[in-house]
Amino acid sequence: MSLLDDYAEYQSSSVHRGNDVVAQGPSLNSLSGNATSGVGAMAADSDGFITTTLDAEDAPVFSLDTVQFQVPNKIISLSVSNDILVLVIEGAKILRIKLQEAHNIVEADIPLSPTSLRACNAFLDPTGRHLLLSTPQGENFYYYEGWDSAKPLSKMKSMEITAVAWNHMAWSTASLPSSSTTRTILFGTHDGRIYETELRPGSGDAKAKRSDLPARCVAELPVRERVTGIAMEPFPARRKQHLVLIATGTRIYQVIGAATDLESRSNDRLAVF
């Protein structure tokens, strides 16, 4: 039975018993008869349908234009946030471009053999300052604006990061206006695990070759498959209460619970979620 059949059957069976009045809606014949000029005609008859077509004078939602920029090598991955464009290109290089100052291009290195980087996931936070890179081989790197090179994440080795949930509290509150930390974030991996960590560029020597940011496994999905998306949002009236949505190729998971106050936890142990 089609949607139109369902609609017509519902309208014909709607009886108000109090006044014995039949709520007569448009019949299937009238619906099909009015559809001679497409979806737009049904919308014009106020019968509950809306058009999904654009009028001739409507501007397109997106536009595609060329730019005067020659990428020096093949693009492996890219991400855009807060008017910041980050390109990961062959040769193990990062190009960071402020779209409002497109002539100002910052180049940084990824500490890998130039010929070994063939695939990479790039995750740029909403501020455009923190960049997380992950390869299918489980090599993970962290780059912060102004650095000359990304840093390997030694405690996240052998895990491919496939999705990241950034913490909105890091930039939506006035409590930490000058802080460069991401506060606690969640990320999913190729094997169905969820971890939490916190990216802190000022936690050590800016010239250090490695970063020892800890990561703690907080969940394992019942069906161990690749995490394709993850997001978390605090409840407006209860800031410690969070909603976490996790997506895989076949399922969507919902988790609701309280998160420990970041300011009260130990610096060497993650126990927020």
PDB file of C-alpha atoms in Angstrom:
ATOM      1  CA  MET A   1       0.000   0.000   0.000  1.00  0.00           C
ATOM      2  CA  SER A   2       1.417   3.405  -0.994  1.00  0.00           C
ATOM      3  CA  LEU A   3       1.612   6.494   1.211  1.00  0.00           C
ATOM      4  CA  LEU A   4      -1.226   8.060  -0.784  1.00  0.00           C
ATOM      5  CA  ASP A   5      -3.399   4.995  -0.170  1.00  0.00           C
ATOM      6  CA  ASP A   6      -2.649   5.205   3.561  1.00  0.00           C
ATOM      7  CA  TYR A   7      -3.526   8.895   3.578  1.00  0.00           C
ATOM      8  CA  ALA A   8      -6.814   8.398   1.727  1.00  0.00           C
ATOM      9  CA  GLU A   9      -7.831   5.459   3.941  1.00  0.00           C
ATOM     10  CA  TYR A  10      -7.075   7.454   7.093  1.00  0.00           C
ATOM     11  CA  GLN A  11      -9.122  10.431   5.904  1.00  0.00           C
ATOM     12  CA  SER A  12     -12.116   8.302   4.917  1.00  0.00           C
ATOM     13  CA  SER A  13     -12.181   6.504   8.277  1.00  0.00           C
ATOM     14  CA  SER A  14     -11.901   9.615  10.488  1.00  0.00           C
ATOM     15  CA  VAL A  15     -15.288   9.846  12.252  1.00  0.00           C
ATOM     16  CA  HIS A  16     -16.094  12.279  15.047  1.00  0.00           C
ATOM     17  CA  ARG A  17     -18.603  10.219  17.065  1.00  0.00           C
ATOM     18  CA  GLY A  18     -19.764  13.079  19.268  1.00  0.00           C
ATOM     19  CA  ASN A  19     -21.495  14.898  16.415  1.00  0.00           C
ATOM     20  CA  ASP A  20     -21.647  11.993  13.961  1.00  0.00           C
ATOM     21  CA  VAL A  21     -19.719  14.089  11.493  1.00  0.00           C
ATOM     22  CA  VAL A  22     -17.377  12.448   9.048  1.00  0.00           C
ATOM     23  CA  ALA A  23     -14.125  14.339   8.589  1.00  0.00           C
ATOM     24  CA  GLN A  24     -14.022  14.164   4.829  1.00  0.00           C
ATOM     25  CA  GLY A  25     -10.549  14.703   3.435  1.00  0.00           C
ATOM     26  CA  PRO A  26      -9.439  14.872  -0.180  1.00  0.00           C
ATOM     27  CA  SER A  27      -9.926  11.601  -1.965  1.00  0.00           C
ATOM     28  CA  LEU A  28      -7.183   9.636  -3.665  1.00  0.00           C
ATOM     29  CA  ASN A  29      -8.691  10.623  -7.011  1.00  0.00           C
ATOM     30  CA  SER A  30      -8.518  14.297  -6.175  1.00  0.00           C
ATOM     31  CA  LEU A  31      -4.940  13.937  -4.983  1.00  0.00           C
ATOM     32  CA  SER A  32      -3.827  12.156  -8.111  1.00  0.00           C
ATOM     33  CA  GLY A  33      -5.872  14.492 -10.277  1.00  0.00           C
ATOM     34  CA  ASN A  34      -4.204  17.552  -8.785  1.00  0.00           C
ATOM     35  CA  ALA A  35      -0.758  16.117  -9.344  1.00  0.00           C
ATOM     36  CA  THR A  36      -0.725  16.873 -13.041  1.00  0.00           C
ATOM     37  CA  SER A  37       2.015  19.465 -12.682  1.00  0.00           C
ATOM     38  CA  GLY A  38       4.260  17.611 -10.248  1.00  0.00           C
ATOM     39  CA  VAL A  39       5.051  18.067  -6.571  1.00  0.00           C
ATOM     40  CA  GLY A  40       4.714  21.832  -6.823  1.00  0.00           C
ATOM     41  CA  ALA A  41       1.013  21.490  -7.674  1.00  0.00           C
ATOM     42  CA  MET A  42       0.305  19.385  -4.589  1.00  0.00           C
ATOM     43  CA  ALA A  43       2.025  21.984  -2.414  1.00  0.00           C
ATOM     44  CA  ALA A  44      -0.099  24.744  -3.924  1.00  0.00           C
ATOM     45  CA  ASP A  45      -3.330  22.951  -2.914  1.00  0.00           C
ATOM     46  CA  SER A  46      -2.423  22.990   0.798  1.00  0.00           C
ATOM     47  CA  ASP A  47      -3.000  19.259   1.089  1.00  0.00           C
ATOM     48  CA  GLY A  48      -0.096  18.594   3.416  1.00  0.00           C
ATOM     49  CA  PHE A  49       2.588  18.142   0.787  1.00  0.00           C
ATOM     50  CA  ILE A  50       5.566  20.431   0.338  1.00  0.00           C
ATOM     51  CA  THR A  51       7.737  20.904  -2.689  1.00  0.00           C
ATOM     52  CA  THR A  52      11.384  19.938  -2.706  1.00  0.00           C
ATOM     53  CA  THR A  53      12.197  21.705  -5.969  1.00  0.00           C
ATOM     54  CA  LEU A  54      13.893  25.077  -6.245  1.00  0.00           C
ATOM     55  CA  ASP A  55      12.217  27.948  -8.009  1.00  0.00           C
ATOM     56  CA  ALA A  56      14.064  29.439 -10.938  1.00  0.00           C
ATOM     57  CA  GLU A  57      14.990  32.566  -8.986  1.00  0.00           C
ATOM     58  CA  ASP A  58      16.254  30.688  -5.903  1.00  0.00           C
ATOM     59  CA  ALA A  59      20.002  30.816  -5.388  1.00  0.00           C
ATOM     60  CA  PRO A  60      21.810  27.469  -5.002  1.00  0.00           C
ATOM     61  CA  VAL A  61      22.693  26.393  -1.487  1.00  0.00           C
ATOM     62  CA  PHE A  62      26.299  25.671  -2.488  1.00  0.00           C
ATOM     63  CA  SER A  63      28.540  27.048  -5.177  1.00  0.00           C
ATOM     64  CA  LEU A  64      31.780  25.713  -6.628  1.00  0.00           C
ATOM     65  CA  ASP A  65      34.541  28.090  -7.654  1.00  0.00           C
ATOM     66  CA  THR A  66      38.180  27.679  -8.554  1.00  0.00           C
ATOM     67  CA  VAL A  67      40.931  29.286  -6.475  1.00  0.00           C
ATOM     68  CA  GLN A  68      44.372  30.482  -7.416  1.00  0.00           C
ATOM     69  CA  PHE A  69      46.289  27.834  -5.518  1.00  0.00           C
ATOM     70  CA  GLN A  70      48.419  25.038  -6.882  1.00  0.00           C
ATOM     71  CA  VAL A  71      48.698  22.166  -4.391  1.00  0.00           C
ATOM     72  CA  PRO A  72      52.357  21.072  -4.398  1.00  0.00           C
ATOM     73  CA  ASN A  73      51.506  17.379  -4.083  1.00  0.00           C
ATOM     74  CA  LYS A  74      48.606  14.920  -4.077  1.00  0.00           C
ATOM     75  CA  ILE A  75      45.995  15.591  -1.371  1.00  0.00           C
ATOM     76  CA  ILE A  76      45.574  12.697   1.065  1.00  0.00           C
ATOM     77  CA  SER A  77      43.053  14.269   3.428  1.00  0.00           C
ATOM     78  CA  LEU A  78      41.588  17.658   4.295  1.00  0.00           C
ATOM     79  CA  SER A  79      39.429  19.301   6.935  1.00  0.00           C
ATOM     80  CA  VAL A  80      37.863  22.744   7.331  1.00  0.00           C
ATOM     81  CA  SER A  81      36.756  24.497  10.507  1.00  0.00           C
ATOM     82  CA  ASN A  82      36.459  28.110  11.677  1.00  0.00           C
ATOM     83  CA  ASP A  83      37.741  29.452   8.331  1.00  0.00           C
ATOM     84  CA  ILE A  84      40.831  27.257   8.631  1.00  0.00           C
ATOM     85  CA  LEU A  85      41.652  24.772   5.871  1.00  0.00           C
ATOM     86  CA  VAL A  86      44.078  21.957   6.644  1.00  0.00           C
ATOM     87  CA  LEU A  87      45.497  19.797   3.865  1.00  0.00           C
ATOM     88  CA  VAL A  88      47.472  16.610   4.429  1.00  0.00           C
ATOM     89  CA  ILE A  89      49.491  15.940   1.291  1.00  0.00           C
ATOM     90  CA  GLU A  90      51.926  13.316   0.055  1.00  0.00           C
ATOM     91  CA  GLY A  91      55.435  13.830   1.288  1.00  0.00           C
ATOM     92  CA  ALA A  92      54.180  13.785   4.903  1.00  0.00           C
ATOM     93  CA  LYS A  93      53.319  17.486   4.971  1.00  0.00           C
ATOM     94  CA  ILE A  94      50.562  19.582   6.556  1.00  0.00           C
ATOM     95  CA  LEU A  95      49.378  22.786   4.885  1.00  0.00           C
ATOM     96  CA  ARG A  96      47.382  25.116   7.141  1.00  0.00           C
ATOM     97  CA  ILE A  97      45.573  27.963   5.377  1.00  0.00           C
ATOM     98  CA  LYS A  98      43.490  30.773   6.840  1.00  0.00           C
ATOM     99  CA  LEU A  99      40.756  31.218   4.265  1.00  0.00           C
ATOM    100  CA  GLN A 100      40.525  34.943   5.007  1.00  0.00           C
ATOM    101  CA  GLU A 101      44.288  35.207   4.383  1.00  0.00           C
ATOM    102  CA  ALA A 102      44.713  32.610   1.654  1.00  0.00           C
ATOM    103  CA  HIS A 103      48.141  33.944   0.726  1.00  0.00           C
ATOM    104  CA  ASN A 104      49.461  33.003   4.176  1.00  0.00           C
ATOM    105  CA  ILE A 105      50.168  29.258   4.035  1.00  0.00           C
ATOM    106  CA  VAL A 106      51.835  27.506   6.979  1.00  0.00           C
ATOM    107  CA  GLU A 107      53.649  24.255   6.283  1.00  0.00           C
ATOM    108  CA  ALA A 108      54.455  21.643   8.917  1.00  0.00           C
ATOM    109  CA  ASP A 109      56.002  18.186   8.884  1.00  0.00           C
ATOM    110  CA  ILE A 110      54.564  14.824   9.854  1.00  0.00           C
ATOM    111  CA  PRO A 111      57.335  12.659  11.375  1.00  0.00           C
ATOM    112  CA  LEU A 112      56.957   9.788   8.920  1.00  0.00           C
ATOM    113  CA  SER A 113      58.869   8.646   5.893  1.00  0.00           C
ATOM    114  CA  PRO A 114      57.700  10.880   2.997  1.00  0.00           C
ATOM    115  CA  THR A 115      56.820   7.823   0.919  1.00  0.00           C
ATOM    116  CA  SER A 116      54.987   5.900   3.653  1.00  0.00           C
ATOM    117  CA  LEU A 117      52.021   8.247   4.156  1.00  0.00           C
ATOM    118  CA  ARG A 118      49.359   7.120   1.675  1.00  0.00           C
ATOM    119  CA  ALA A 119      46.147   7.390   3.704  1.00  0.00           C
ATOM    120  CA  CYS A 120      45.187   9.442   6.732  1.00  0.00           C
ATOM    121  CA  ASN A 121      42.141  10.613   8.699  1.00  0.00           C
ATOM    122  CA  ALA A 122      42.258  14.297   9.624  1.00  0.00           C
ATOM    123  CA  PHE A 123      40.127  15.717  12.464  1.00  0.00           C
ATOM    124  CA  LEU A 124      40.172  19.484  13.019  1.00  0.00           C
ATOM    125  CA  ASP A 125      38.469  20.893  16.115  1.00  0.00           C
ATOM    126  CA  PRO A 126      35.823  23.663  15.833  1.00  0.00           C
ATOM    127  CA  THR A 127      38.362  26.364  16.740  1.00  0.00           C
ATOM    128  CA  GLY A 128      40.720  25.282  13.954  1.00  0.00           C
ATOM    129  CA  ARG A 129      43.662  25.058  16.363  1.00  0.00           C
ATOM    130  CA  HIS A 130      43.857  21.351  17.211  1.00  0.00           C
ATOM    131  CA  LEU A 131      44.474  18.730  14.527  1.00  0.00           C
ATOM    132  CA  LEU A 132      44.384  14.975  15.123  1.00  0.00           C
ATOM    133  CA  LEU A 133      45.802  12.669  12.439  1.00  0.00           C
ATOM    134  CA  SER A 134      45.439   8.896  12.252  1.00  0.00           C
ATOM    135  CA  THR A 135      46.686   6.392   9.666  1.00  0.00           C
ATOM    136  CA  PRO A 136      45.281   2.921   8.890  1.00  0.00           C
ATOM    137  CA  GLN A 137      48.483   1.474  10.375  1.00  0.00           C
ATOM    138  CA  GLY A 138      47.635   2.973  13.780  1.00  0.00           C
ATOM    139  CA  GLU A 139      50.118   5.851  13.699  1.00  0.00           C
ATOM    140  CA  ASN A 140      48.564   8.883  15.419  1.00  0.00           C
ATOM    141  CA  PHE A 141      49.772  12.470  15.516  1.00  0.00           C
ATOM    142  CA  TYR A 142      48.770  15.725  17.165  1.00  0.00           C
ATOM    143  CA  TYR A 143      49.378  19.147  15.633  1.00  0.00           C
ATOM    144  CA  TYR A 144      48.668  22.521  17.230  1.00  0.00           C
ATOM    145  CA  GLU A 145      48.701  25.859  15.416  1.00  0.00           C
ATOM    146  CA  GLY A 146      52.151  27.394  15.231  1.00  0.00           C
ATOM    147  CA  TRP A 147      54.084  24.139  15.559  1.00  0.00           C
ATOM    148  CA  ASP A 148      56.747  23.243  13.009  1.00  0.00           C
ATOM    149  CA  SER A 149      55.903  19.555  13.181  1.00  0.00           C
ATOM    150  CA  ALA A 150      53.163  17.235  14.377  1.00  0.00           C
ATOM    151  CA  LYS A 151      53.952  15.041  17.374  1.00  0.00           C
ATOM    152  CA  PRO A 152      53.476  11.263  17.514  1.00  0.00           C
ATOM    153  CA  LEU A 153      51.026  10.153  20.198  1.00  0.00           C
ATOM    154  CA  SER A 154      53.004   7.348  21.777  1.00  0.00           C
ATOM    155  CA  LYS A 155      50.209   6.163  24.078  1.00  0.00           C
ATOM    156  CA  MET A 156      47.743   5.880  21.188  1.00  0.00           C
ATOM    157  CA  LYS A 157      49.891   3.694  18.989  1.00  0.00           C
ATOM    158  CA  SER A 158      48.286   0.800  17.060  1.00  0.00           C
ATOM    159  CA  MET A 159      44.763   2.251  17.118  1.00  0.00           C
ATOM    160  CA  GLU A 160      43.170   3.769  14.032  1.00  0.00           C
ATOM    161  CA  ILE A 161      41.016   6.743  15.018  1.00  0.00           C
ATOM    162  CA  THR A 162      37.936   6.915  12.801  1.00  0.00           C
ATOM    163  CA  ALA A 163      35.716   9.526  14.503  1.00  0.00           C
ATOM    164  CA  VAL A 164      36.131  12.318  17.079  1.00  0.00           C
ATOM    165  CA  ALA A 165      33.593  14.066  19.341  1.00  0.00           C
ATOM    166  CA  TRP A 166      34.918  17.482  20.318  1.00  0.00           C
ATOM    167  CA  ASN A 167      33.969  19.036  23.631  1.00  0.00           C
ATOM    168  CA  HIS A 168      31.761  22.111  23.156  1.00  0.00           C
ATOM    169  CA  MET A 169      32.611  23.268  26.680  1.00  0.00           C
ATOM    170  CA  ALA A 170      36.137  24.082  25.510  1.00  0.00           C
ATOM    171  CA  TRP A 171      35.031  27.120  23.510  1.00  0.00           C
ATOM    172  CA  SER A 172      31.418  27.816  24.503  1.00  0.00           C
ATOM    173  CA  THR A 173      32.094  28.895  28.082  1.00  0.00           C
ATOM    174  CA  ALA A 174      33.879  31.910  29.479  1.00  0.00           C
ATOM    175  CA  SER A 175      35.516  29.968  32.284  1.00  0.00           C
ATOM    176  CA  LEU A 176      38.620  29.191  30.254  1.00  0.00           C
ATOM    177  CA  PRO A 177      38.899  32.069  27.772  1.00  0.00           C
ATOM    178  CA  SER A 178      42.649  31.785  27.242  1.00  0.00           C
ATOM    179  CA  SER A 179      43.047  28.034  27.615  1.00  0.00           C
ATOM    180  CA  SER A 180      44.441  26.061  24.689  1.00  0.00           C
ATOM    181  CA  THR A 181      43.173  22.680  25.883  1.00  0.00           C
ATOM    182  CA  THR A 182      40.367  20.820  24.141  1.00  0.00           C
ATOM    183  CA  ARG A 183      39.115  19.591  27.533  1.00  0.00           C
ATOM    184  CA  THR A 184      38.024  15.959  27.469  1.00  0.00           C
ATOM    185  CA  ILE A 185      37.096  14.582  24.045  1.00  0.00           C
ATOM    186  CA  LEU A 186      35.884  11.192  22.870  1.00  0.00           C
ATOM    187  CA  PHE A 187      37.105   9.269  19.846  1.00  0.00           C
ATOM    188  CA  GLY A 188      36.115   6.006  18.195  1.00  0.00           C
ATOM    189  CA  THR A 189      38.357   3.440  16.545  1.00  0.00           C
ATOM    190  CA  HIS A 190      38.199   0.914  13.736  1.00  0.00           C
ATOM    191  CA  ASP A 191      37.511  -1.966  16.135  1.00  0.00           C
ATOM    192  CA  GLY A 192      34.471  -0.505  17.918  1.00  0.00           C
ATOM    193  CA  ARG A 193      36.122   1.003  20.998  1.00  0.00           C
ATOM    194  CA  ILE A 194      35.496   4.453  22.494  1.00  0.00           C
ATOM    195  CA  TYR A 195      38.321   6.328  24.205  1.00  0.00           C
ATOM    196  CA  GLU A 196      38.612   9.626  26.027  1.00  0.00           C
ATOM    197  CA  THR A 197      41.578  11.956  26.125  1.00  0.00           C
ATOM    198  CA  GLU A 198      42.444  15.636  26.327  1.00  0.00           C
ATOM    199  CA  LEU A 199      44.703  17.486  23.903  1.00  0.00           C
ATOM    200  CA  ARG A 200      46.956  19.879  25.819  1.00  0.00           C
ATOM    201  CA  PRO A 201      49.679  21.539  23.735  1.00  0.00           C
ATOM    202  CA  GLY A 202      51.070  23.356  26.760  1.00  0.00           C
ATOM    203  CA  SER A 203      51.495  20.233  28.891  1.00  0.00           C
ATOM    204  CA  GLY A 204      55.135  19.802  27.995  1.00  0.00           C
ATOM    205  CA  ASP A 205      58.039  21.145  25.988  1.00  0.00           C
ATOM    206  CA  ALA A 206      56.760  22.634  22.722  1.00  0.00           C
ATOM    207  CA  LYS A 207      59.893  21.316  20.992  1.00  0.00           C
ATOM    208  CA  ALA A 208      59.509  17.781  22.289  1.00  0.00           C
ATOM    209  CA  LYS A 209      59.457  15.136  19.568  1.00  0.00           C
ATOM    210  CA  ARG A 210      56.681  13.081  21.137  1.00  0.00           C
ATOM    211  CA  SER A 211      53.521  13.702  23.126  1.00  0.00           C
ATOM    212  CA  ASP A 212      52.488  11.356  25.939  1.00  0.00           C
ATOM    213  CA  LEU A 213      48.829  12.324  26.209  1.00  0.00           C
ATOM    214  CA  PRO A 214      47.000   9.419  27.860  1.00  0.00           C
ATOM    215  CA  ALA A 215      43.937   7.732  26.409  1.00  0.00           C
ATOM    216  CA  ARG A 216      41.465   5.654  28.412  1.00  0.00           C
ATOM    217  CA  CYS A 217      39.029   3.143  26.946  1.00  0.00           C
ATOM    218  CA  VAL A 218      35.557   3.962  28.282  1.00  0.00           C
ATOM    219  CA  ALA A 219      33.362   1.666  26.173  1.00  0.00           C
ATOM    220  CA  GLU A 220      33.341  -1.260  23.777  1.00  0.00           C
ATOM    221  CA  LEU A 221      30.434  -1.555  21.369  1.00  0.00           C
ATOM    222  CA  PRO A 222      28.363  -4.763  21.581  1.00  0.00           C
ATOM    223  CA  VAL A 223      28.969  -5.316  17.867  1.00  0.00           C
ATOM    224  CA  ARG A 224      32.640  -4.673  17.287  1.00  0.00           C
ATOM    225  CA  GLU A 225      32.694  -2.736  14.047  1.00  0.00           C
ATOM    226  CA  ARG A 226      34.203   0.473  12.772  1.00  0.00           C
ATOM    227  CA  VAL A 227      32.963   3.670  14.425  1.00  0.00           C
ATOM    228  CA  THR A 228      31.917   6.011  11.610  1.00  0.00           C
ATOM    229  CA  GLY A 229      30.706   8.947  13.703  1.00  0.00           C
ATOM    230  CA  ILE A 230      30.515  10.146  17.290  1.00  0.00           C
ATOM    231  CA  ALA A 231      29.100  13.285  18.909  1.00  0.00           C
ATOM    232  CA  MET A 232      28.432  14.473  22.439  1.00  0.00           C
ATOM    233  CA  GLU A 233      26.247  17.282  23.736  1.00  0.00           C
ATOM    234  CA  PRO A 234      25.620  18.520  27.295  1.00  0.00           C
ATOM    235  CA  PHE A 235      22.065  18.974  28.505  1.00  0.00           C
ATOM    236  CA  PRO A 236      21.244  22.734  28.665  1.00  0.00           C
ATOM    237  CA  ALA A 237      19.895  22.661  32.225  1.00  0.00           C
ATOM    238  CA  ARG A 238      22.361  20.063  33.563  1.00  0.00           C
ATOM    239  CA  ARG A 239      25.849  20.696  32.255  1.00  0.00           C
ATOM    240  CA  LYS A 240      27.286  17.484  33.736  1.00  0.00           C
ATOM    241  CA  GLN A 241      24.650  15.377  31.994  1.00  0.00           C
ATOM    242  CA  HIS A 242      25.699  14.426  28.476  1.00  0.00           C
ATOM    243  CA  LEU A 243      24.173  12.762  25.440  1.00  0.00           C
ATOM    244  CA  VAL A 244      26.603  10.705  23.355  1.00  0.00           C
ATOM    245  CA  LEU A 245      25.634   9.375  19.929  1.00  0.00           C
ATOM    246  CA  ILE A 246      27.774   6.701  18.270  1.00  0.00           C
ATOM    247  CA  ALA A 247      27.288   5.532  14.682  1.00  0.00           C
ATOM    248  CA  THR A 248      28.666   2.479  12.889  1.00  0.00           C
ATOM    249  CA  GLY A 249      27.963   1.049   9.465  1.00  0.00           C
ATOM    250  CA  THR A 250      24.875  -0.809  10.733  1.00  0.00           C
ATOM    251  CA  ARG A 251      23.816   0.731  14.065  1.00  0.00           C
ATOM    252  CA  ILE A 252      23.341   3.940  16.042  1.00  0.00           C
ATOM    253  CA  TYR A 253      23.947   3.886  19.806  1.00  0.00           C
ATOM    254  CA  GLN A 254      22.679   6.424  22.359  1.00  0.00           C
ATOM    255  CA  VAL A 255      24.326   6.886  25.743  1.00  0.00           C
ATOM    256  CA  ILE A 256      23.090   9.289  28.422  1.00  0.00           C
ATOM    257  CA  GLY A 257      24.901   9.829  31.698  1.00  0.00           C
ATOM    258  CA  ALA A 258      26.777  12.160  34.011  1.00  0.00           C
ATOM    259  CA  ALA A 259      30.339  13.302  33.409  1.00  0.00           C
ATOM    260  CA  THR A 260      32.770  14.061  36.224  1.00  0.00           C
ATOM    261  CA  ASP A 261      33.820  17.681  36.648  1.00  0.00           C
ATOM    262  CA  LEU A 262      37.027  18.222  34.702  1.00  0.00           C
ATOM    263  CA  GLU A 263      38.454  20.526  37.315  1.00  0.00           C
ATOM    264  CA  SER A 264      38.167  17.924  40.082  1.00  0.00           C
ATOM    265  CA  ARG A 265      39.791  14.971  38.371  1.00  0.00           C
ATOM    266  CA  SER A 266      43.402  13.927  38.801  1.00  0.00           C
ATOM    267  CA  ASN A 267      45.853  15.213  36.192  1.00  0.00           C
ATOM    268  CA  ASP A 268      47.253  11.730  35.579  1.00  0.00           C
ATOM    269  CA  ARG A 269      44.001   9.780  35.370  1.00  0.00           C
ATOM    270  CA  LEU A 270      41.099  10.297  32.989  1.00  0.00           C
ATOM    271  CA  ALA A 271      37.741   9.443  34.532  1.00  0.00           C
ATOM    272  CA  VAL A 272      35.306  11.894  33.039  1.00  0.00           C
ATOM    273  CA  PHE A 273      32.900   9.589  31.183  1.00  0.00           C
TER     274      PHE A 273
END
